[in-house]
Amino acid sequence: MATERLTRRDAIALLGAMLLPALSPAHDEDIESTRLLASWLHEARHEVGFLALTREGTHIFQRIELPTRAHGLCNGLDGSVLVVARRPGDWLLRWYPNSGKTLWHWVNDDRQLNGHVVTSPEGSHIWTTETDLADAQGHIGVRDAKTLKKVTEWRTHGMDPHAMLVLPRSMGAVPAGALMVANGGIRTHSETGRSHRDISSMDSSLVALHPENGTLLGQWRLDDPRLGIRHLTFDKVNGILGVALQAEHEDAVLRNSAPLLATWDGYLLRSAPAMANSLGYGGDICARDGGGFWLSATRAHELIGTDAAGAVVERIALREACALQADGGRFWAAGSEQTVSGDSKRRAQTTVHIDNHWTLSTVGGD
């Protein structure tokens, strides 16, 4: 019954609104000034909050409990943060850490959230990647930034849309500010969520949408149809878009050596050379200092550094590597047991199991 469902959700939301205590001492001279917004698993609870990395591990400054596992996170323009459920997701959260206020939104039963959220450049709307469960087609939910309610939606011209990126500069015929969307291209069945995916009809693509009306500005596909386009970042040094890939080949040899990276220069979408023993799964991506990219090869338990053309130039062992972030020549990476950070790539044990993504934030405090 719908009434029972809403009552249960309201109860979960109230639980999630509770501010939980910090997990480590509040005064550590080695705590970095950088705050990372992240979600994690701690003592069987899914949480989101702010952390910094110390020699001893992760220092949690502020956190609240979530109803289920989160995936994508982003900063609002009003001192809030946005958090979206892992696909197939049904909740979206705006949290104001300074006041503790939370705003929860639950999607209708005919839609599924696909794990990522982005604030529009002017701040009046937020964009969410979604799937119409009736026909498995992808959409961008255009939502009022204050209420989180959907005001319209745009087609992504593919299935299984995942990550998004607002293009920081014009590239080819695509203007600055365009919304770039990664269509994973895999049909999922509404009754089974992430399971029983139809790989035979896989059609992954990168699309550019007009940020004012969702008009299709361009669509690009890779030569290998079994390389799924999942996550996006921008290399400012070389002016190219980096795409993290996830291979779906039935042949284990092809899958295990598949490239985890593709690049787009405004005209062509190209996959990098094969990456031996990468095991075909790129969990996250960020730009690399001096140009090129960092990729998290989650199943291969390592970070892979590439140049702008996709050639592998560095590998760093990190168990279940996934969450990545870079800024100003520094980068931060998280695995299931350790983090790697700073110019010196300092390692520290994690006190929580960090989820797939994290991002820099100036919001939040002790």
Coordinates of C-alpha atoms in Angstrom, one line a residue:
M1 CA 0.0 0.0 0.0
A2 CA 1.3 3.5 -0.9
T3 CA 0.3 4.9 2.6
E4 CA 2.3 2.2 4.4
R5 CA 5.3 2.9 2.1
L6 CA 5.3 6.6 2.8
T7 CA 5.0 6.0 6.6
R8 CA 8.0 3.7 6.5
R9 CA 10.0 6.2 4.4
D10 CA 9.2 9.0 6.7
A11 CA 10.5 7.0 9.7
I12 CA 13.7 6.3 7.8
A13 CA 14.1 9.9 6.9
L14 CA 13.7 11.0 10.5
L15 CA 16.4 8.5 11.5
G16 CA 18.7 9.8 8.8
A17 CA 18.2 13.4 10.0
M18 CA 19.9 12.6 13.3
L19 CA 23.4 14.1 13.6
L20 CA 25.8 11.4 14.7
P21 CA 28.9 12.0 16.8
A22 CA 32.4 12.2 15.3
L23 CA 34.3 9.0 15.0
S24 CA 37.8 10.2 16.0
P25 CA 39.4 12.9 18.1
A26 CA 38.5 16.5 17.2
H27 CA 42.0 17.9 17.7
D28 CA 44.7 16.3 15.6
E29 CA 47.5 18.5 14.5
D30 CA 48.0 16.3 11.4
I31 CA 44.4 16.7 10.1
E32 CA 44.4 18.2 6.6
S33 CA 42.5 21.4 6.1
T34 CA 40.8 19.7 3.1
R35 CA 37.4 18.3 3.7
L36 CA 36.1 15.5 1.6
L37 CA 32.4 14.8 1.3
A38 CA 31.9 11.1 1.2
S39 CA 29.5 8.2 2.1
W40 CA 30.5 5.0 3.8
L41 CA 29.5 1.9 5.7
H42 CA 30.2 1.9 9.4
E43 CA 29.0 -0.8 11.8
A44 CA 26.3 -1.9 9.4
R45 CA 25.0 1.7 9.0
H46 CA 25.1 3.7 5.7
E47 CA 26.2 7.2 6.4
V48 CA 27.3 10.4 4.7
G49 CA 29.5 13.2 6.1
F50 CA 32.8 15.0 5.9
L51 CA 36.2 13.5 6.5
A52 CA 39.9 14.4 6.3
L53 CA 42.9 12.1 6.1
T54 CA 45.5 11.8 8.9
R55 CA 48.5 9.6 9.5
E56 CA 46.2 7.5 11.8
G57 CA 43.4 7.2 9.3
T58 CA 40.1 9.0 8.5
H59 CA 38.8 11.7 10.8
I60 CA 35.1 12.1 10.6
F61 CA 33.9 15.7 11.3
Q62 CA 30.1 15.3 10.8
R63 CA 27.8 12.6 9.6
I64 CA 24.2 11.5 9.4
E65 CA 22.6 8.1 8.8
L66 CA 21.1 7.1 5.4
P67 CA 18.3 4.7 4.7
T68 CA 20.3 2.7 2.1
R69 CA 23.6 2.9 0.4
A70 CA 24.5 6.2 -1.4
H71 CA 26.4 6.7 -4.6
G72 CA 26.8 10.2 -6.1
L73 CA 27.3 13.4 -4.1
C74 CA 27.7 17.0 -5.0
N75 CA 28.0 20.5 -3.5
G76 CA 25.0 22.8 -3.6
L77 CA 25.4 26.5 -4.1
D78 CA 23.6 27.4 -0.8
G79 CA 25.8 25.7 1.8
S80 CA 24.1 22.3 1.3
V81 CA 25.2 19.0 -0.1
L82 CA 23.2 16.7 -2.4
V83 CA 23.3 12.9 -2.0
V84 CA 21.6 10.3 -4.2
A85 CA 20.9 6.6 -3.6
R86 CA 22.8 3.9 -5.3
R87 CA 20.9 2.6 -8.4
P88 CA 18.3 1.3 -8.5
G89 CA 17.6 4.2 -6.1
D90 CA 14.4 5.8 -4.8
W91 CA 15.6 8.7 -2.6
L92 CA 17.4 12.0 -2.9
L93 CA 18.7 14.1 0.0
R94 CA 19.7 17.8 0.4
W95 CA 21.5 18.2 3.7
Y96 CA 22.5 21.5 5.3
P97 CA 25.4 20.5 7.6
N98 CA 25.7 23.9 9.3
S99 CA 22.1 23.8 10.6
G100 CA 21.4 20.1 10.5
K101 CA 18.4 20.6 8.2
T102 CA 17.5 17.8 5.8
L103 CA 15.2 17.7 2.8
W104 CA 14.3 14.2 1.6
H105 CA 12.6 13.4 -1.7
W106 CA 11.3 10.0 -2.8
V107 CA 10.8 9.3 -6.5
N108 CA 7.6 7.8 -8.0
D109 CA 7.3 4.1 -8.5
D110 CA 7.6 4.4 -12.3
R111 CA 11.1 5.9 -12.1
Q112 CA 14.5 4.7 -10.7
L113 CA 17.4 7.0 -9.8
N114 CA 20.7 5.9 -11.4
G115 CA 23.1 7.2 -8.8
H116 CA 24.3 10.7 -9.8
V117 CA 23.2 14.3 -9.3
V118 CA 24.5 17.6 -10.6
T119 CA 23.6 21.2 -9.7
S120 CA 22.8 23.3 -12.8
P121 CA 25.3 26.2 -13.3
E122 CA 22.9 28.9 -12.2
G123 CA 21.7 26.9 -9.2
S124 CA 18.0 27.0 -9.8
H125 CA 17.7 23.3 -10.7
I126 CA 19.4 20.0 -10.1
W127 CA 19.8 17.2 -12.6
T128 CA 19.4 13.5 -11.8
T129 CA 20.0 10.5 -14.1
E130 CA 16.9 8.3 -14.1
T131 CA 15.3 5.3 -15.8
D132 CA 11.7 5.0 -16.9
L133 CA 10.8 1.5 -15.6
A134 CA 8.1 1.0 -18.2
D135 CA 10.5 1.0 -21.2
A136 CA 14.0 1.2 -19.6
Q137 CA 14.7 4.5 -21.4
G138 CA 17.0 7.0 -19.8
H139 CA 16.0 10.5 -18.7
I140 CA 17.5 13.5 -16.9
G141 CA 15.2 14.6 -14.1
V142 CA 15.1 18.4 -14.0
R143 CA 14.2 19.2 -10.4
D144 CA 13.5 22.4 -8.5
A145 CA 16.6 23.1 -6.4
K146 CA 14.6 24.1 -3.3
T147 CA 12.0 21.4 -3.2
L148 CA 13.8 18.6 -5.2
K149 CA 10.5 18.0 -7.1
K150 CA 10.7 17.3 -10.8
V151 CA 9.6 20.1 -13.0
T152 CA 10.3 18.4 -16.3
E153 CA 12.6 15.7 -17.8
W154 CA 14.8 15.2 -20.8
R155 CA 15.6 12.1 -22.8
T156 CA 19.2 10.9 -22.7
H157 CA 18.7 9.0 -26.0
G158 CA 19.8 5.8 -24.5
M159 CA 19.4 3.4 -21.6
D160 CA 21.0 3.3 -18.2
P161 CA 22.3 6.9 -17.9
H162 CA 24.8 7.2 -15.0
A163 CA 27.3 10.1 -14.4
M164 CA 27.0 13.6 -15.7
L165 CA 29.4 16.5 -16.2
V166 CA 28.8 20.2 -17.0
L167 CA 31.3 21.0 -19.9
P168 CA 33.6 23.7 -18.6
R169 CA 34.5 25.0 -22.1
S170 CA 33.3 24.7 -25.7
M171 CA 34.6 21.6 -27.5
G172 CA 34.0 21.2 -31.2
A173 CA 30.4 22.2 -31.9
V174 CA 29.4 21.6 -28.3
P175 CA 29.1 24.9 -26.2
A176 CA 30.4 25.4 -22.7
G177 CA 27.8 24.6 -20.1
A178 CA 26.4 21.6 -22.1
L179 CA 25.4 18.7 -20.0
M180 CA 27.5 15.6 -20.9
V181 CA 25.8 12.3 -20.0
A182 CA 27.2 8.8 -19.8
N183 CA 24.6 6.3 -21.1
G184 CA 25.7 2.9 -19.8
G185 CA 23.4 1.4 -22.4
I186 CA 22.3 -1.7 -20.5
R187 CA 18.6 -2.6 -20.2
T188 CA 17.7 -3.5 -16.7
H189 CA 14.5 -5.2 -15.5
S190 CA 12.5 -3.2 -13.0
E191 CA 11.6 -6.3 -10.9
T192 CA 15.3 -7.3 -10.4
G193 CA 17.1 -4.0 -10.2
R194 CA 20.8 -4.5 -10.9
S195 CA 20.5 -8.2 -11.8
H196 CA 19.6 -10.0 -15.0
R197 CA 20.8 -7.3 -17.3
D198 CA 20.3 -7.7 -21.1
I199 CA 23.8 -7.4 -22.4
S200 CA 22.9 -8.5 -25.9
S201 CA 21.1 -5.2 -26.6
M202 CA 23.8 -3.1 -25.0
D203 CA 24.1 0.4 -26.6
S204 CA 26.4 2.7 -24.6
S205 CA 27.0 6.3 -25.7
L206 CA 28.2 9.7 -24.6
V207 CA 25.7 12.5 -25.2
A208 CA 25.7 16.2 -25.0
L209 CA 22.4 18.0 -24.0
H210 CA 21.5 21.7 -24.2
P211 CA 21.5 22.9 -20.6
E212 CA 18.3 25.0 -21.1
N213 CA 16.0 22.6 -22.8
G214 CA 17.7 19.2 -23.1
T215 CA 18.0 19.3 -26.9
L216 CA 20.4 16.7 -28.2
L217 CA 23.6 18.4 -29.3
G218 CA 25.6 15.3 -30.2
Q219 CA 26.0 11.6 -29.5
W220 CA 29.1 9.4 -29.7
R221 CA 29.8 5.7 -29.5
L222 CA 32.9 3.6 -29.2
D223 CA 33.9 1.0 -31.8
D224 CA 33.6 -1.8 -29.2
P225 CA 29.9 -2.0 -28.1
R226 CA 30.8 -3.9 -25.0
L227 CA 32.6 -1.1 -23.4
G228 CA 30.2 0.7 -21.0
I229 CA 30.5 4.4 -20.6
R230 CA 30.1 5.2 -16.8
H231 CA 32.0 8.1 -15.3
L232 CA 33.4 11.5 -16.6
T233 CA 36.0 14.0 -15.8
F234 CA 37.8 16.9 -17.6
D235 CA 41.5 17.2 -18.2
K236 CA 42.1 21.0 -18.2
V237 CA 45.7 20.7 -19.3
N238 CA 44.9 18.9 -22.6
G239 CA 41.3 20.1 -22.9
I240 CA 39.8 16.6 -23.2
L241 CA 37.0 14.7 -21.5
G242 CA 38.0 11.5 -19.8
V243 CA 35.6 8.6 -19.6
A244 CA 35.8 5.6 -17.2
L245 CA 34.7 2.4 -18.8
Q246 CA 33.3 -0.9 -17.6
A247 CA 33.7 -3.9 -19.9
E248 CA 30.8 -6.3 -20.4
H249 CA 32.5 -9.0 -22.7
E250 CA 31.5 -12.6 -22.2
D251 CA 35.1 -13.6 -23.1
A252 CA 37.1 -13.3 -20.0
V253 CA 40.4 -12.6 -21.9
L254 CA 38.8 -9.6 -23.7
R255 CA 37.2 -8.4 -20.5
N256 CA 40.3 -8.6 -18.3
S257 CA 42.5 -6.7 -20.8
A258 CA 39.9 -4.1 -21.8
P259 CA 40.8 -0.4 -21.6
L260 CA 39.3 1.4 -18.6
L261 CA 39.6 4.8 -20.4
A262 CA 38.1 6.6 -23.4
T263 CA 38.7 10.2 -24.4
W264 CA 36.6 12.7 -26.2
D265 CA 38.0 15.9 -27.9
G266 CA 34.8 17.4 -29.0
Y267 CA 34.8 15.4 -32.3
L268 CA 35.7 11.8 -31.7
L269 CA 35.3 9.3 -28.8
R270 CA 38.3 7.0 -28.7
S271 CA 39.1 4.1 -26.4
A272 CA 42.6 3.8 -24.9
P273 CA 44.9 0.9 -25.8
A274 CA 44.2 -2.4 -24.0
M275 CA 45.1 -2.5 -20.3
A276 CA 46.5 -5.9 -19.4
N277 CA 45.1 -7.3 -16.1
S278 CA 42.9 -4.3 -15.5
L279 CA 40.0 -6.8 -15.2
G280 CA 37.6 -4.5 -17.1
Y281 CA 36.1 -2.4 -14.4
G282 CA 36.8 1.4 -14.0
G283 CA 35.2 2.5 -10.7
D284 CA 36.0 6.2 -10.9
I285 CA 38.1 8.7 -12.8
C286 CA 39.8 12.1 -12.1
A287 CA 42.3 14.3 -13.9
R288 CA 46.0 13.7 -13.3
D289 CA 48.5 16.5 -12.4
G290 CA 50.2 17.6 -15.6
G291 CA 47.5 16.0 -17.8
G292 CA 46.1 12.6 -18.3
F293 CA 44.0 10.6 -15.8
W294 CA 43.8 8.5 -12.7
L295 CA 41.5 5.5 -12.9
S296 CA 40.5 3.2 -10.2
A297 CA 40.7 -0.4 -11.4
T298 CA 38.5 -1.7 -8.6
R299 CA 38.6 -5.4 -9.4
A300 CA 42.3 -5.3 -10.1
H301 CA 43.0 -3.6 -6.8
E302 CA 45.0 -0.7 -8.1
L303 CA 45.1 2.9 -9.3
I304 CA 46.1 3.3 -12.9
G305 CA 47.7 6.6 -14.1
T306 CA 47.6 7.4 -17.8
D307 CA 48.8 10.1 -20.1
A308 CA 46.3 12.1 -22.3
A309 CA 46.4 9.4 -25.0
G310 CA 45.6 6.6 -22.5
A311 CA 49.0 5.0 -22.2
V312 CA 49.6 3.6 -18.7
V313 CA 52.4 5.4 -17.0
E314 CA 51.9 4.5 -13.3
R315 CA 50.2 1.8 -11.2
I316 CA 49.6 1.9 -7.5
A317 CA 48.3 -1.1 -5.5
L318 CA 45.2 -0.3 -3.5
R319 CA 42.7 -2.9 -2.5
E320 CA 39.2 -2.3 -4.0
A321 CA 40.3 1.1 -5.2
C322 CA 37.4 3.3 -6.2
A323 CA 36.7 6.9 -4.9
L324 CA 39.0 9.5 -6.6
Q325 CA 39.4 13.2 -6.4
A326 CA 42.0 15.7 -7.6
D327 CA 42.6 19.4 -7.2
G328 CA 45.6 21.7 -7.6
G329 CA 48.1 19.0 -8.3
R330 CA 47.0 16.8 -5.4
F331 CA 44.8 13.7 -5.4
W332 CA 42.9 11.5 -3.0
A333 CA 42.0 7.9 -3.5
A334 CA 40.1 5.4 -1.3
G335 CA 40.1 1.7 -1.2
S336 CA 38.3 -0.7 1.2
E337 CA 41.2 -0.7 3.7
Q338 CA 43.4 2.3 3.0
T339 CA 43.5 5.8 1.5
V340 CA 46.2 7.3 -0.6
S341 CA 46.6 11.1 -0.6
G342 CA 48.9 14.0 -1.2
D343 CA 51.9 14.7 -3.4
S344 CA 53.8 12.0 -1.5
K345 CA 50.9 9.5 -2.0
R346 CA 50.7 9.0 1.8
R347 CA 48.8 5.9 2.9
A348 CA 46.5 5.6 5.9
Q349 CA 44.2 3.0 7.2
T350 CA 40.5 3.7 6.8
T351 CA 38.2 3.7 9.8
V352 CA 35.1 3.2 7.6
H353 CA 34.4 1.5 4.3
I354 CA 34.2 4.4 1.9
D355 CA 31.8 4.2 -1.0
N356 CA 32.4 4.6 -4.8
H357 CA 32.8 8.4 -4.9
W358 CA 33.8 11.4 -2.9
T359 CA 34.3 15.1 -3.7
L360 CA 36.0 18.1 -2.2
S361 CA 33.9 20.4 -0.1
T362 CA 34.3 23.5 2.0
V363 CA 31.0 22.8 3.8
G364 CA 30.9 21.2 7.2
G365 CA 33.2 21.5 10.2
D366 CA 34.0 20.2 13.6

